[in-house]
Short mmCIF file of N, CA and C in Angstrom, two decimals:
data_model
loop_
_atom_site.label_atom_id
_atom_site.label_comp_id
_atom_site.label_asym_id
_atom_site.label_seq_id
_atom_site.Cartn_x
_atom_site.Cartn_y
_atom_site.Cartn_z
N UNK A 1 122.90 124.46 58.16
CA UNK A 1 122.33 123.82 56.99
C UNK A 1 122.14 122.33 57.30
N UNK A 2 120.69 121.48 56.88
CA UNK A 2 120.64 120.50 57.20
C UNK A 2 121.73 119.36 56.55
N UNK A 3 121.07 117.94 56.58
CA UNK A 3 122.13 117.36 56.06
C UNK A 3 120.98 116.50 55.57
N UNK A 4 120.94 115.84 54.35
CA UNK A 4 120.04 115.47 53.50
C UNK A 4 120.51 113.98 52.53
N UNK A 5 119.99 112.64 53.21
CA UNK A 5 120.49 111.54 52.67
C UNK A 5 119.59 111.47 51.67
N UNK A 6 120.60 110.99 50.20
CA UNK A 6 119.87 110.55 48.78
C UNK A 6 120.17 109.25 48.56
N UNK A 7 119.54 108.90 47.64
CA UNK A 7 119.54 107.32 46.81
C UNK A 7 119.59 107.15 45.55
N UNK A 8 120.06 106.05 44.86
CA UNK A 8 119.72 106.64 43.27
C UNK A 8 118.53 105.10 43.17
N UNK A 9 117.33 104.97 42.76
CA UNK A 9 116.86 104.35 42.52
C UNK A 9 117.42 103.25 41.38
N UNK A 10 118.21 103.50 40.75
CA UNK A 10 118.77 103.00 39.50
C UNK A 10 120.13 101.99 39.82
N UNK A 11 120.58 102.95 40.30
CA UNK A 11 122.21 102.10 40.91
C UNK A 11 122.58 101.97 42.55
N UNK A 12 121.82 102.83 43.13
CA UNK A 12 121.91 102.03 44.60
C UNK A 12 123.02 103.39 45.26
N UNK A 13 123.54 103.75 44.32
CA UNK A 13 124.42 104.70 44.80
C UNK A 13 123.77 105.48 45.76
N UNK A 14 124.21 105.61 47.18
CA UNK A 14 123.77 106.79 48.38
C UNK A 14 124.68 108.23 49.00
N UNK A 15 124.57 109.01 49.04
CA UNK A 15 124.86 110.14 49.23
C UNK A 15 124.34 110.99 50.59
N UNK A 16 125.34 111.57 51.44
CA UNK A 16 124.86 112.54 52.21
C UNK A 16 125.23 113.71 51.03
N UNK A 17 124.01 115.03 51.42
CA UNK A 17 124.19 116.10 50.98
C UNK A 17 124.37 117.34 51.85
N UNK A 18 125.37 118.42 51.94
CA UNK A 18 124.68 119.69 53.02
C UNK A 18 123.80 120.41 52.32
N UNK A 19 122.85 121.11 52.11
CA UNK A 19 122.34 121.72 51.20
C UNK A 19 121.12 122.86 52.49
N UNK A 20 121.32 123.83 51.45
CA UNK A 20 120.32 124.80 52.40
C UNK A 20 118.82 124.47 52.29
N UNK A 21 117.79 125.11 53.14
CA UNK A 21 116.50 124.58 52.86
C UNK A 21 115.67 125.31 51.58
N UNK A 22 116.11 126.16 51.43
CA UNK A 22 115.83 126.74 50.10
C UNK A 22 116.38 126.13 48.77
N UNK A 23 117.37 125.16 48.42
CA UNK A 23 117.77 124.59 47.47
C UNK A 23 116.54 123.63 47.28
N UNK A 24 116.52 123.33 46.00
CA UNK A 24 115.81 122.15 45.12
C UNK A 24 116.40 120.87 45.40
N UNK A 25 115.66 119.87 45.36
CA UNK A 25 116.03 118.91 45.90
C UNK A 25 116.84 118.02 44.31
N UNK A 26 118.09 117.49 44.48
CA UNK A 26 118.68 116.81 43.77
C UNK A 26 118.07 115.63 43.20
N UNK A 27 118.28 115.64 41.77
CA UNK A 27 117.40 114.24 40.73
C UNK A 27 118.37 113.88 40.41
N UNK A 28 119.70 114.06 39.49
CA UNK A 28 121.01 113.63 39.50
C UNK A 28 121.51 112.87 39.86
N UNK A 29 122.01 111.49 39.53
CA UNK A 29 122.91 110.78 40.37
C UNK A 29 124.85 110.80 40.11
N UNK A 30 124.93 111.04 41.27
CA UNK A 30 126.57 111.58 40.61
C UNK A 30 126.84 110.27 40.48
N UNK A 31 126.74 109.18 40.46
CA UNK A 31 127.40 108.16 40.13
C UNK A 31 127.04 107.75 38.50
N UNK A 32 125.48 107.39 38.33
CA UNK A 32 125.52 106.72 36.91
C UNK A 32 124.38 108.12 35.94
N UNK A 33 124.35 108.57 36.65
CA UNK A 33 123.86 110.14 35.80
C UNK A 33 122.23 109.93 35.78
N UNK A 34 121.70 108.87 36.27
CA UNK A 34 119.98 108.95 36.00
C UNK A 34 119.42 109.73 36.34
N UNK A 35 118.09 110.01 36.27
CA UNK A 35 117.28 111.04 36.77
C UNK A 35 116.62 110.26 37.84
N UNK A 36 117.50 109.53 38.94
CA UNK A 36 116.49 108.78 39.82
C UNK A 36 117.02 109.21 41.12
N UNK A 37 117.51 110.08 41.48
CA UNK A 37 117.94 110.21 42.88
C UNK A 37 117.01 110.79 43.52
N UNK A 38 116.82 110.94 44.64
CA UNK A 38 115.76 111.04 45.08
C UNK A 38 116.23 111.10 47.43
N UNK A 39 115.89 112.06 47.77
CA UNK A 39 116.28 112.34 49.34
C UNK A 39 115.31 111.21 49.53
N UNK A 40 116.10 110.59 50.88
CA UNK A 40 115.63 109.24 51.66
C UNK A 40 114.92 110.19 53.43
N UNK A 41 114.15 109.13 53.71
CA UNK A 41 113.62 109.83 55.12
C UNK A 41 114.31 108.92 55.65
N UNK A 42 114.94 109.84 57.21
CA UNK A 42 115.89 109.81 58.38
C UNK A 42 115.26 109.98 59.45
N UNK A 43 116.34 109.99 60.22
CA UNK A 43 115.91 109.93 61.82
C UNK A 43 116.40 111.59 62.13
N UNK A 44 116.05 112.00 62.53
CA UNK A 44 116.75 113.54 63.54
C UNK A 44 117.91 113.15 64.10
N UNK A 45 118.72 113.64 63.74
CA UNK A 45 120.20 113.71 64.31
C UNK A 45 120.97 114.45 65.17
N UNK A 46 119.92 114.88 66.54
CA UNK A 46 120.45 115.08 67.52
C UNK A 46 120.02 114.29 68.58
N UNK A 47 121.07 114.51 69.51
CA UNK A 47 120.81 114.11 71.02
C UNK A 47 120.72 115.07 72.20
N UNK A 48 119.80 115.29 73.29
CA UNK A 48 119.69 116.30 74.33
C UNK A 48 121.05 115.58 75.42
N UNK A 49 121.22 115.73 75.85
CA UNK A 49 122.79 115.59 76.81
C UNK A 49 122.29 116.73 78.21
N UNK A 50 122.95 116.18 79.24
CA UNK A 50 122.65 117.27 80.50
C UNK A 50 121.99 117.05 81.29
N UNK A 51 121.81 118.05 82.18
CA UNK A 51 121.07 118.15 83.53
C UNK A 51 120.03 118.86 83.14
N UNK A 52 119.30 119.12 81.73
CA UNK A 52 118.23 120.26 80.99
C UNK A 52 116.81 119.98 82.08
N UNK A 53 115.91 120.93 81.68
CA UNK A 53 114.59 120.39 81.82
C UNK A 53 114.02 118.84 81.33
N UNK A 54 114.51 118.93 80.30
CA UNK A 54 113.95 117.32 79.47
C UNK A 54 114.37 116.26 80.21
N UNK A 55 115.48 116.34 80.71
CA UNK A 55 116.23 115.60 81.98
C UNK A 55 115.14 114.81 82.69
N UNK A 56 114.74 116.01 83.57
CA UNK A 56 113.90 115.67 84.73
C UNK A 56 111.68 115.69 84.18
N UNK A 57 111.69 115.74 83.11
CA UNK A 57 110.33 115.79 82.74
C UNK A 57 110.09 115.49 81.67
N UNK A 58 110.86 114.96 80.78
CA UNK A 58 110.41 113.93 79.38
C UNK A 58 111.40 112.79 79.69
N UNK A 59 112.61 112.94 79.80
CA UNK A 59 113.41 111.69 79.74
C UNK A 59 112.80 110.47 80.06
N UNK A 60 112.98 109.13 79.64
CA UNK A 60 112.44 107.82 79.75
C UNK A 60 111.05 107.86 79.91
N UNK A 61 110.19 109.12 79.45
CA UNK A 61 108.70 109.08 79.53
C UNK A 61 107.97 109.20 81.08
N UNK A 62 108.88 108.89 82.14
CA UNK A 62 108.18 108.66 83.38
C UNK A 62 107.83 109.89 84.53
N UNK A 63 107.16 109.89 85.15
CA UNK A 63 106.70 111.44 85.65
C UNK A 63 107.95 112.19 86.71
N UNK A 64 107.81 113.34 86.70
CA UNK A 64 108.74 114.22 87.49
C UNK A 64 108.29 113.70 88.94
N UNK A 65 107.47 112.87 89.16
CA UNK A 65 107.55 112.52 90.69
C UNK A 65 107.89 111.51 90.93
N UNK A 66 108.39 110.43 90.09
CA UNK A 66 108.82 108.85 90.20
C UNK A 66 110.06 108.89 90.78
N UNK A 67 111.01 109.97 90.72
CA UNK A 67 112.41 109.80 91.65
C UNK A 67 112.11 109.82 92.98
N UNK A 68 111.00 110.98 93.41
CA UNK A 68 110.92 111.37 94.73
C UNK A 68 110.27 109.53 95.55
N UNK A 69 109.24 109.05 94.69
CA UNK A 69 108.79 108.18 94.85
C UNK A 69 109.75 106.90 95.87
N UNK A 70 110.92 106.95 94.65
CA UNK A 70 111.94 105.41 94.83
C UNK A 70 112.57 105.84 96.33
N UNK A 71 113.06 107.36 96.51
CA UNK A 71 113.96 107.51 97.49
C UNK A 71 112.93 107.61 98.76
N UNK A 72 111.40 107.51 98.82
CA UNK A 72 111.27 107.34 99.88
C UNK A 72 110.74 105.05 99.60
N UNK A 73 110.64 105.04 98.93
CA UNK A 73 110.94 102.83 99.54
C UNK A 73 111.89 102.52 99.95
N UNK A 74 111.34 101.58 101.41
CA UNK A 74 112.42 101.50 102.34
C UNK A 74 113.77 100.08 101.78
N UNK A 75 114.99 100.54 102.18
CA UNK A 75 116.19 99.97 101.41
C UNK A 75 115.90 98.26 101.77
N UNK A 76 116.50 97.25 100.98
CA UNK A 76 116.30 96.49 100.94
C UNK A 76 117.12 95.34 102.38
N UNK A 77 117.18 94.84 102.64
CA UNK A 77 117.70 94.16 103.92
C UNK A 77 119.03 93.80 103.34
N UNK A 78 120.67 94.34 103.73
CA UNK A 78 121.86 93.54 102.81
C UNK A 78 121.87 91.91 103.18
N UNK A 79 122.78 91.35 102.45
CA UNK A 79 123.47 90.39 102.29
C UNK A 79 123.59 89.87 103.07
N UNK A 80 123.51 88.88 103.77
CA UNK A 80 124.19 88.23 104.54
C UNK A 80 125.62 87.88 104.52
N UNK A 81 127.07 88.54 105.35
CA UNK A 81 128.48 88.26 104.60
C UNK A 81 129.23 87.06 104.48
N UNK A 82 128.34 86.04 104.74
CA UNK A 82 128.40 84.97 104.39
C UNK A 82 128.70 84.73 102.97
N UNK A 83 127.55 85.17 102.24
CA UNK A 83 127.23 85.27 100.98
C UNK A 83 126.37 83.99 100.51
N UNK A 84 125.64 83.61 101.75
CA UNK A 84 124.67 82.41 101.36
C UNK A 84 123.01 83.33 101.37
N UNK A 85 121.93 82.52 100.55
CA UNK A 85 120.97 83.05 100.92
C UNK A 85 120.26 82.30 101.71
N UNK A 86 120.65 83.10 103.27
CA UNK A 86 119.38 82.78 104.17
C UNK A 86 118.01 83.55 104.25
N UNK A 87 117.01 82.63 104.89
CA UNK A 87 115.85 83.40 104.76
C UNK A 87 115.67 83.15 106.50
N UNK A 88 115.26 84.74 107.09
CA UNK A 88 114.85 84.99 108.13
C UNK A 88 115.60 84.40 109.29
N UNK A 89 115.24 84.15 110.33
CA UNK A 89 116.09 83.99 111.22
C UNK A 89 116.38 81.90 111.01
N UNK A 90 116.56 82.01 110.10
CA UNK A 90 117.58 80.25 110.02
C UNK A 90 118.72 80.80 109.08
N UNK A 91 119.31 82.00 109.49
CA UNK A 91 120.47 82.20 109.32
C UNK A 91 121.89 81.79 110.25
N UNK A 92 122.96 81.71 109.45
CA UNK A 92 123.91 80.83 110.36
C UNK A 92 124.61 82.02 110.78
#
């Protein structure tokens, strides 16, 4: 059963509801009794988690070939363990 946030237009009072999708939607305010309550629009309240398909072909929007992409650019040159930045051979 979903879960269904209300408002009371009148007093501000807010409410989660569980309610099945076949129920009528609540006018009632359990707080000051008006006829102003009224379900608020939400966000979807799940999250995908895992190693799923969506993983590897919707996640962050970017294409199923952009991983293969990164692991073939060649690695970057390390550090010098100095820990100064030299450039090219006027390193100490």
């Amino acid at each position: 059963m979903p879960i269904y946030a209300y408002r009371c237009a009148e007093c501000g009072h807010a409410k989660d509801v569980l309610q099945k999708l076949s129920d009528a939607p609540l006018t009632t305010c359990p707080a000051c009794h008006a006829e102003a309550f009224s379900k608020q629009i939400t966000a979807a309240g799940f999250q995908l988690k895992g190693s799923g398909w969506y993983a590897t072909d919707f996640k962050g929007g970017g294409s199923a070939l952009a991983p293969a992409a990164a692991e073939a650019a060649p690695a970057a040159a390390p550090a010098p363990a100095c820990g100064t930045s030299c450039s090219g051979s006027n390193c100490h």
